Structures are given as structure tokens and as C-alpha cells.
Short mmCIF file of C-alpha atoms in Angstrom, two decimals:
data_model
loop_
_atom_site.label_atom_id
_atom_site.label_comp_id
_atom_site.label_asym_id
_atom_site.label_seq_id
_atom_site.Cartn_x
_atom_site.Cartn_y
_atom_site.Cartn_z
CA MET A 1 -0.20 0.12 -0.01
CA PRO A 2 1.07 3.68 -0.46
CA ASP A 3 3.04 5.14 2.23
CA ASP A 4 1.44 8.64 4.09
CA LEU A 5 4.11 10.13 2.39
CA PHE A 6 3.44 9.08 -1.26
CA LEU A 7 -0.16 10.08 -0.54
CA GLU A 8 0.55 13.39 0.53
CA ARG A 9 2.50 13.99 -2.89
CA LEU A 10 -0.42 12.41 -4.69
CA MET A 11 -2.47 14.86 -3.20
CA ASP A 12 -0.78 17.90 -3.42
CA ILE A 13 -0.26 17.29 -7.32
CA ASN A 14 -4.27 16.00 -7.85
CA SER A 15 -4.74 19.30 -6.58
CA ARG A 16 -2.68 20.96 -9.22
CA TYR A 17 -3.79 18.58 -12.84
CA ASN A 18 -6.62 17.48 -13.30
CA ARG A 19 -4.57 14.01 -15.44
CA PRO A 20 -3.71 11.24 -13.14
CA ILE A 21 -0.22 10.50 -12.14
CA ILE A 22 2.25 9.06 -14.09
CA SER A 23 5.43 6.77 -13.09
CA HIS A 24 6.27 5.12 -16.74
CA PHE A 25 6.32 5.50 -20.04
CA TRP A 26 6.51 3.80 -23.29
CA ILE A 27 8.74 3.29 -25.98
CA VAL A 28 8.29 1.41 -29.71
CA HIS A 29 10.90 0.05 -31.47
CA TYR A 30 11.07 -0.65 -34.70
CA LYS A 31 13.28 -3.10 -36.89
CA ASP A 32 15.43 -0.65 -38.33
CA GLY A 33 16.66 0.70 -34.85
CA THR A 34 14.62 3.70 -34.31
CA ALA A 35 12.05 4.15 -31.53
CA LEU A 36 9.41 6.58 -30.33
CA PRO A 37 8.90 7.49 -26.98
CA GLN A 38 5.77 8.71 -25.63
CA PHE A 39 7.66 11.87 -24.62
CA ASP A 40 10.48 13.36 -26.60
CA PRO A 41 13.94 13.53 -24.54
CA ILE A 42 14.49 16.75 -25.73
CA ASP A 43 11.52 18.75 -25.52
CA TYR A 44 9.19 16.29 -23.59
CA HIS A 45 6.39 16.32 -25.83
CA GLU A 46 3.58 13.81 -25.76
CA ASN A 47 3.54 11.43 -28.86
CA GLU A 48 0.11 10.12 -29.23
CA TYR A 49 0.20 5.85 -28.91
CA TRP A 50 -1.53 5.92 -32.22
CA ARG A 51 1.83 7.48 -34.36
CA ALA A 52 3.46 4.03 -33.36
CA PHE A 53 1.15 2.84 -35.62
CA SER A 54 -0.23 4.99 -38.49
CA ASP A 55 0.12 7.69 -39.71
CA SER A 56 -3.33 9.47 -38.62
CA LYS A 57 -5.53 8.78 -35.84
CA GLU A 58 -8.18 8.13 -38.35
CA ASP A 59 -5.95 4.90 -40.09
CA TYR A 60 -4.96 3.71 -36.47
CA VAL A 61 -8.95 4.27 -35.56
CA ALA A 62 -10.07 2.38 -38.84
CA GLY A 63 -7.65 -0.80 -38.45
CA ILE A 64 -5.12 1.10 -40.76
CA MET A 65 -1.41 0.02 -39.14
CA PRO A 66 1.74 0.41 -42.00
CA LYS A 67 3.84 0.79 -38.95
CA LYS A 68 3.19 -2.53 -37.17
CA LYS A 69 4.88 -4.70 -39.11
CA ASP A 70 8.00 -2.91 -37.87
CA ILE A 71 7.51 -3.60 -34.48
CA VAL A 72 10.23 -5.41 -32.57
CA LYS A 73 9.96 -4.65 -29.45
CA ILE A 74 7.68 -2.43 -26.76
CA GLY A 75 8.85 -1.46 -23.29
CA TRP A 76 6.98 0.46 -20.32
CA TYR A 77 9.89 2.17 -18.42
CA SER A 78 10.19 4.70 -15.23
CA ILE A 79 10.23 8.03 -16.19
CA PRO A 80 13.86 9.52 -14.99
CA GLU A 81 13.18 12.71 -12.50
CA ASP A 82 15.00 15.26 -14.69
CA ALA A 83 12.51 14.44 -17.44
CA GLY A 84 9.45 14.26 -14.95
CA MET A 85 9.79 17.99 -14.14
CA GLY A 86 9.94 18.41 -17.93
CA ILE A 87 7.01 16.35 -18.51
CA MET A 88 4.95 18.12 -16.26
CA LYS A 89 6.10 21.41 -17.53
CA GLU A 90 5.31 20.76 -21.16
CA CYS A 91 2.54 18.70 -21.16
CA GLY A 92 0.67 19.32 -17.66
CA ILE A 93 1.13 15.74 -17.00
CA PRO A 94 1.90 15.03 -13.19
CA VAL A 95 4.62 12.72 -12.98
CA ILE A 96 6.17 10.99 -9.80
CA PRO A 97 8.81 9.03 -10.66
CA LEU A 98 8.43 5.76 -8.39
CA SER A 99 10.28 2.66 -9.15
CA ASP A 100 12.95 1.30 -11.70
CA LYS A 101 10.80 -0.95 -12.64
CA PHE A 102 10.21 -1.80 -16.04
CA LYS A 103 9.11 -4.11 -18.49
CA GLU A 104 10.07 -4.65 -22.31
CA VAL A 105 8.61 -7.75 -24.50
CA ARG A 106 9.78 -8.87 -27.45
CA ILE A 107 7.77 -8.65 -30.50
CA LYS A 108 7.26 -11.47 -33.28
CA GLU A 109 5.58 -11.19 -37.16
CA ASN A 110 1.77 -11.15 -36.61
CA ASP A 111 1.47 -10.23 -32.97
CA GLU A 112 -0.53 -7.42 -31.82
CA PRO A 113 1.48 -5.24 -29.39
CA TYR A 114 -0.26 -4.08 -26.08
CA LEU A 115 0.55 -1.81 -24.28
CA MET A 116 -2.23 -0.15 -21.79
CA ARG A 117 -2.09 1.41 -18.12
CA GLU A 118 -5.07 1.03 -15.62
CA THR A 119 -6.31 4.22 -13.62
CA ILE A 120 -7.46 4.58 -10.26
CA PHE A 121 -9.61 7.39 -9.73
CA ARG A 122 -10.57 7.82 -5.67
CA TYR A 123 -13.52 10.14 -5.17
CA ALA A 124 -16.17 10.80 -2.44
CA GLY A 125 -14.03 9.80 0.70
CA SER A 126 -13.05 11.87 3.32
CA GLN A 127 -9.58 12.75 1.62
CA PRO A 128 -9.76 15.34 -2.27
CA LEU A 129 -9.90 12.78 -5.01
CA PHE A 130 -6.69 11.31 -6.13
CA LYS A 131 -5.93 9.35 -9.18
CA TYR A 132 -3.00 7.91 -10.80
CA VAL A 133 -1.91 5.12 -13.16
CA ASN A 134 -1.53 1.84 -10.89
CA LYS A 135 -0.81 -0.36 -13.48
CA TYR A 136 0.96 -0.78 -16.74
CA LYS A 137 0.08 -3.99 -18.81
CA ILE A 138 2.33 -5.03 -21.61
CA GLY A 139 1.91 -8.04 -24.05
CA ARG A 140 2.56 -9.29 -27.31
CA ASN A 141 -1.23 -9.63 -28.45
CA ILE A 142 -3.76 -7.64 -27.59
CA GLY A 143 -6.99 -9.18 -25.73
CA MET A 144 -4.52 -12.03 -23.96
CA PRO A 145 -6.31 -12.31 -20.05
CA ASP A 146 -4.62 -10.33 -17.58
CA GLU A 147 -2.58 -12.75 -16.37
CA GLU A 148 -0.98 -13.50 -19.39
CA LEU A 149 0.22 -10.16 -19.32
CA TYR A 150 2.86 -8.43 -17.84
CA ILE A 151 2.15 -5.86 -15.28
CA ILE A 152 3.90 -3.62 -13.52
CA GLU A 153 2.03 -2.70 -10.68
CA ILE A 154 2.38 0.67 -8.39
CA ASP A 155 1.46 -0.12 -5.23
CA MET B 1 -1.68 13.02 -24.50
CA VAL B 2 -3.20 12.20 -21.12
CA ALA B 3 -6.71 12.63 -20.90
CA THR B 4 -8.05 14.85 -18.69
CA VAL B 5 -10.74 13.11 -16.56
CA ASN B 6 -12.99 14.66 -13.90
CA VAL B 7 -16.17 12.93 -12.19
CA GLU B 8 -19.32 14.74 -12.94
CA VAL B 9 -23.37 14.47 -12.00
CA TRP B 10 -25.93 14.47 -14.56
CA LYS B 11 -28.66 16.68 -13.57
CA GLY B 12 -32.60 18.50 -13.96
CA GLY B 13 -33.53 17.76 -17.88
CA VAL B 14 -35.46 15.40 -19.19
CA ALA B 15 -35.37 11.64 -20.30
CA GLY B 16 -32.56 11.25 -22.41
CA ALA B 17 -30.87 14.79 -21.87
CA PRO B 18 -29.80 15.95 -18.70
CA GLY B 19 -29.91 20.11 -18.12
CA THR B 20 -26.94 20.27 -16.56
CA LEU B 21 -23.42 17.88 -16.42
CA VAL B 22 -21.69 19.20 -13.39
CA ASN B 23 -17.94 19.13 -12.52
CA VAL B 24 -17.31 17.65 -8.88
CA ASP B 25 -13.93 17.51 -8.53
CA ALA B 26 -13.40 20.98 -6.91
CA LEU B 27 -16.26 20.17 -4.31
CA GLY B 28 -15.70 18.72 -0.84
CA PRO B 29 -14.29 16.32 0.20
CA PRO B 30 -17.09 14.28 -0.41
CA ASN B 31 -17.36 15.32 -3.72
CA ILE B 32 -21.27 13.92 -3.72
CA ARG B 33 -24.08 13.82 -1.51
CA LEU B 34 -28.13 12.41 -1.49
CA HIS B 35 -30.39 14.08 -0.81
CA THR B 36 -34.13 13.99 -1.32
CA ALA B 37 -34.11 16.31 -4.14
CA ASP B 38 -31.79 16.84 -7.57
CA THR B 39 -29.12 18.59 -5.79
CA PRO B 40 -26.41 15.20 -5.35
CA ASP B 41 -23.38 18.48 -6.23
CA ALA B 42 -24.74 20.41 -2.66
CA ILE B 43 -22.21 19.35 -0.07
CA ASP B 44 -24.51 20.52 2.51
CA THR B 45 -27.37 19.40 4.95
CA THR B 46 -30.31 20.67 3.26
CA THR B 47 -32.92 18.16 1.97
CA PRO B 48 -31.48 15.15 4.12
CA VAL B 49 -33.45 11.63 3.46
CA PRO B 50 -35.87 11.83 6.67
CA ILE B 51 -36.02 8.37 8.77
CA PRO B 52 -40.33 7.43 8.30
CA THR B 53 -42.54 5.82 10.67
CA SER B 54 -43.74 3.36 8.26
CA GLY B 55 -42.20 2.20 5.68
CA GLN B 56 -39.06 3.55 3.68
CA ASN B 57 -37.96 7.01 2.36
CA PHE B 58 -35.40 7.27 -0.79
CA SER B 59 -33.32 9.69 -1.93
CA TYR B 60 -33.67 10.87 -5.03
CA TRP B 61 -31.11 8.77 -7.03
CA ALA B 62 -27.44 10.06 -8.88
CA HIS B 63 -26.28 9.95 -12.22
CA ILE B 64 -22.63 9.77 -11.24
CA SER B 65 -20.31 9.44 -14.70
CA LEU B 66 -17.16 9.87 -15.56
CA ASN B 67 -15.62 13.16 -18.30
CA PHE B 68 -13.35 12.74 -20.79
CA GLY B 69 -11.54 15.66 -22.31
CA GLY B 70 -8.23 16.76 -24.30
CA THR B 71 -6.42 14.40 -26.95
CA PHE B 72 -5.63 10.68 -26.53
CA THR B 73 -5.71 7.63 -28.65
CA GLN B 74 -7.87 5.57 -26.31
CA ILE B 75 -9.93 4.69 -23.22
CA SER B 76 -11.76 1.77 -22.29
CA ASN B 77 -13.27 -1.15 -19.70
CA PHE B 78 -14.58 1.68 -16.90
CA ARG B 79 -15.57 -0.06 -13.92
CA HIS B 80 -16.16 1.25 -10.13
CA TYR B 81 -16.27 -0.20 -6.78
CA SER B 82 -16.80 0.65 -3.10
CA ASP B 83 -14.46 -0.25 -0.40
CA GLY B 84 -17.08 -3.24 0.39
CA ALA B 85 -18.56 -1.64 4.05
CA ILE B 86 -20.62 1.28 4.13
CA GLY B 87 -20.85 2.53 7.83
CA TRP B 88 -24.16 4.33 6.99
CA THR B 89 -26.76 3.99 9.35
CA PHE B 90 -29.06 2.96 7.70
CA GLY B 91 -31.51 0.84 9.67
CA THR B 92 -32.56 -2.86 9.26
CA THR B 93 -36.69 -2.83 8.81
CA PRO B 94 -38.44 -2.70 7.31
CA VAL B 95 -37.10 -5.55 4.60
CA THR B 96 -39.48 -4.17 1.78
CA PRO B 97 -39.22 -3.43 -1.10
CA ARG B 98 -35.37 -4.03 0.10
CA VAL B 99 -32.65 -3.90 2.82
CA PRO B 100 -31.97 -0.76 4.14
CA GLY B 101 -28.81 0.49 1.87
CA LEU B 102 -26.73 2.36 -0.80
CA TYR B 103 -27.53 0.72 -3.92
CA ARG B 104 -26.76 0.90 -7.75
CA GLY B 105 -28.33 0.21 -10.54
CA ASN B 106 -28.09 -2.92 -11.91
CA ARG B 107 -28.83 -4.21 -15.40
CA ASP B 108 -29.02 -8.43 -16.00
CA ALA B 109 -26.65 -8.55 -18.77
CA GLY B 110 -24.26 -5.91 -20.43
CA ASP B 111 -22.54 -2.66 -18.68
CA LYS B 112 -24.38 -1.43 -15.43
CA GLY B 113 -24.26 2.29 -16.45
CA ALA B 114 -26.84 4.71 -17.77
CA PRO B 115 -25.60 5.73 -21.27
CA LYS B 116 -27.10 9.60 -21.54
CA ALA B 117 -30.09 8.51 -24.08
CA ASN B 118 -31.50 6.36 -20.70
CA TYR B 119 -31.04 9.24 -18.41
CA GLN B 120 -34.41 9.70 -16.37
CA PRO B 121 -34.21 12.82 -14.06
CA ALA B 122 -34.57 11.93 -10.38
CA ALA B 123 -37.80 13.29 -8.58
CA GLY B 124 -40.08 12.25 -5.90
CA THR B 125 -41.22 14.89 -3.02
CA SER B 126 -38.80 17.26 -2.20
CA GLY B 127 -37.50 16.80 1.56
CA THR B 128 -39.17 13.09 2.09
CA THR B 129 -38.27 10.76 -0.15
CA GLY B 130 -37.42 10.06 -4.03
CA PHE B 131 -39.32 7.64 -5.78
CA ASP B 132 -37.81 4.30 -5.50
CA LEU B 133 -35.77 3.04 -9.02
CA LEU B 134 -37.57 -0.07 -9.13
CA ASP B 135 -41.02 1.98 -8.56
CA ALA B 136 -42.91 0.29 -11.38
CA THR B 137 -44.89 3.46 -12.60
CA ASN B 138 -42.35 6.37 -11.26
CA GLY B 139 -38.90 4.45 -11.15
CA HIS B 140 -35.83 4.28 -13.35
CA PRO B 141 -37.06 3.49 -16.66
CA TYR B 142 -33.40 2.03 -18.17
CA TYR B 143 -33.17 -0.52 -14.47
CA ARG B 144 -37.48 -0.74 -13.44
CA ALA B 145 -38.00 -3.82 -15.52
CA GLN B 146 -34.60 -5.74 -15.22
CA VAL B 147 -35.02 -9.17 -13.19
CA THR B 148 -32.52 -7.62 -10.35
CA GLY B 149 -32.80 -4.03 -11.28
CA VAL B 150 -30.58 -3.01 -8.36
CA THR B 151 -27.89 -4.02 -6.54
CA ASN B 152 -25.80 -3.68 -3.29
CA ILE B 153 -22.84 -1.20 -3.87
CA GLN B 154 -21.08 -3.24 -1.08
CA SER B 155 -21.10 -6.05 -3.36
CA ASP B 156 -19.37 -4.08 -6.05
CA THR B 157 -15.37 -4.09 -4.73
CA SER B 158 -11.92 -4.19 -5.53
CA ALA B 159 -11.84 -7.96 -6.17
CA ALA B 160 -15.09 -8.03 -8.43
CA PRO B 161 -15.72 -3.79 -9.71
CA ALA B 162 -18.59 -3.13 -11.53
CA THR B 163 -18.57 -3.30 -15.05
CA ILE B 164 -20.28 0.80 -15.90
CA ASP B 165 -19.13 0.92 -19.49
CA SER B 166 -17.23 -1.61 -21.66
CA SER B 167 -17.43 0.73 -24.87
CA SER B 168 -13.88 1.81 -26.18
CA TYR B 169 -13.72 5.73 -27.07
CA THR B 170 -11.52 7.42 -29.12
CA VAL B 171 -12.67 11.04 -28.64
CA ALA B 172 -13.89 13.53 -25.69
CA THR B 173 -16.41 11.56 -23.94
CA ASP B 174 -19.07 11.28 -20.99
CA ILE B 175 -19.03 8.03 -19.96
CA LYS B 176 -22.63 5.92 -18.81
CA ALA B 177 -23.41 7.25 -15.64
CA LEU B 178 -23.17 4.98 -12.69
CA VAL B 179 -27.11 5.60 -10.88
CA LEU B 180 -26.98 5.77 -6.86
CA GLN B 181 -29.74 5.92 -4.61
CA VAL B 182 -30.25 5.10 -0.69
CA ASN B 183 -33.36 3.46 1.37
CA VAL B 184 -33.41 4.14 5.01
CA GLY B 185 -36.03 2.30 7.69
CA THR B 186 -37.69 3.51 10.07
CA ASP B 187 -34.93 2.36 12.90
CA ALA B 188 -32.15 3.84 10.93
CA THR B 189 -30.39 6.24 13.26
CA GLN B 190 -30.27 10.48 12.71
CA GLY B 191 -27.11 12.58 11.79
CA ASP B 192 -24.81 13.42 8.65
CA GLN B 193 -23.14 9.97 7.88
CA GLY B 194 -19.45 9.90 7.09
CA ASN B 195 -17.94 9.79 3.77
CA GLU B 196 -17.95 6.58 1.88
CA LEU B 197 -14.50 6.43 -0.92
CA MET B 198 -15.35 4.92 -4.17
CA THR B 199 -13.29 4.14 -6.99
CA TRP B 200 -13.15 4.17 -10.42
CA LEU B 201 -10.85 2.53 -12.87
CA TYR B 202 -10.42 2.83 -16.46
CA ASP B 203 -7.79 1.39 -19.01
CA GLU B 204 -5.91 4.41 -21.13
CA ILE B 205 -3.33 4.54 -24.21
#
């Protein structure tokens, strides 16, 4: 369970942002050696996830994903503290670097790479509401049951 | 981007079209209160649910949703649960139409949440009682004809959350609404009840 100091930091940060607190970011790696990170390492702007697969969000939603065949690895990685400050400033996304846990998965031909974060959003209690990402899920294929996914749990 | 999210209540308006969507994040704590009036965003002691001298009294039901904004790729898998032990003094009798408690509108199959198109304004006798969610005439049309039209919210726990909305969304939206109502018996204990923690879960990428 989160300790009191962690909860205090969560609530303080939540009071200033309307997005959940994150601790990890994704990177999608391609067979030509390039990679797309969720956050640009130079200016910290955020890349939407569909960009890892498609040329437009409309294509992604329609299932048109020409880049998918070139993906060789996906991963969730802990956000370094200095990058966290940059992300909060650039994107308005609250960050708490929580742990050094990370997970990578090798992708094979015909896989449907799966990355997802689960947010927990508590409200109506005796303390101010707070929301943070408590699970980072990753797997070779969409639709795998949870027990077959790798999950980084934040608690 | 990581989506923005807030809890909102729907109130007023007409069937299928709530009149007001209120962001309750900045209220309280708590963020929501159940009254005998259509005012779930009023964090005060006006229009409480009085203890009945016979039968049961109901709060006006409350529609509680999540509002998502900003730009994001996909959000999905919206679930909700309580801490499994609502500590309010509802009383225990009578047990008809059901044991006093805090209940969630329930569907026999599929998502438990009410789509906006199935919204029904809360009503009743202000200051005395709301209509029972399952009242054959004045109940909530989305739930009253179900075999099990309500479920005690204590049954929704972190180990077994209720699926409020199983849809996937790729643009800003309000999700289906959780519908809550409290009923109290003749042996309930008067007083301002303690705050109860509720939790939403959702997936995003």
C-alpha cells in the first residue's frame, strides 16, 4: 500500500492537475533501429500512441497500421526525475518517479502489440480525490487475459 | 496526450437529456451527497433523507459519470467499486422493498451504467423521499424492468468491480453513468453520515 508521504504527494499534485499521475512511459522499437518514445527526450512533447502504428489517428481507429509490421519490441520504462519535471512543465501531466521497474516484450510477426495503463480514480471519500496510474500492462497480443500479460503494479 | 478526467453528476433536464453536467472534482470532500432533491452536487445538509415512521424513504437517485477531455488515443474498460463496507446507519427494517442500504442501478446483462440517452431525471417528494429506482410507475426506466434492477454497492469491491461501461472511446466523451440511491428504514439513526470512498478504474493508451 502507498505510504503516508506518497499519498500526501499524490494529493498535492492531484490538486494542481486534472490528469492522473504517471510514473512510466512507453517506447516502441522498430526493426530499423529507430524508436518512438511517448515523450520526446529533448523537448518532452508527448507522442500519441497511434503514431507508433499509423500515419493518422483516423487510420489507427480504422485498423490501418502500416508501421505495425516493423515493430520488434515494446516497453514500459520508469520516468527519470529530471524528465518528470520537463514532462510536467511541457505537457501538464503530473509525474512521480516511483521505481526503477521496467518491462520490455519482444514482438514477433503477426503479433498485436499491447500496451495499456490502468488508472485508479478515488473520490467521495473523506480525503480530496486523487487519481494515478496503478498498473502498466504489456503483452505480445491484444485481448490476452490479464494473467498472461506482464503488469507493473504501482502500490 | 494523457486524457483529462473528472467525475461529474448529471441532473435536471428531461428523459434522455440531462439539463446540467456538473464537474464535482473541486467539491468537498466529499464530492457528492445524496439528498431528497435533485442536488447531488450540494455538499450540505439541506433536504436530507428523513427517517420514515413506516415503510422506507429513498434519496433521489444520482447519475455519476466520468468526463474525458483533451487528446488521447483510446480509453476503455470503465469499472467502479466501493470499499465493501458502507458504514451508514440505514436501519434494518422493514426489508421491503429491500433491505435498507446504498444501491446501484443494475442490468441483468451487459454494462451496468446508463447511457445518456437513457438518463431519467430524479424525482419524488422533495424533502421527504425520492421515487424508488424500481417503482413500477415512477422508477428509472432503464432499470425498473430488470430481474435484478439494483445491487447493493457493497457487493462491488476491488476484487469484483462493476463494469459500468465496456465501450472504447477515441474522442472526448462522457461515459455511461453509475446510478446510486440510498433507502433508509424506520430504525435508522439520524445524523450526518460519514464519507464513503468510491473508486473508478479505466484503461488508457
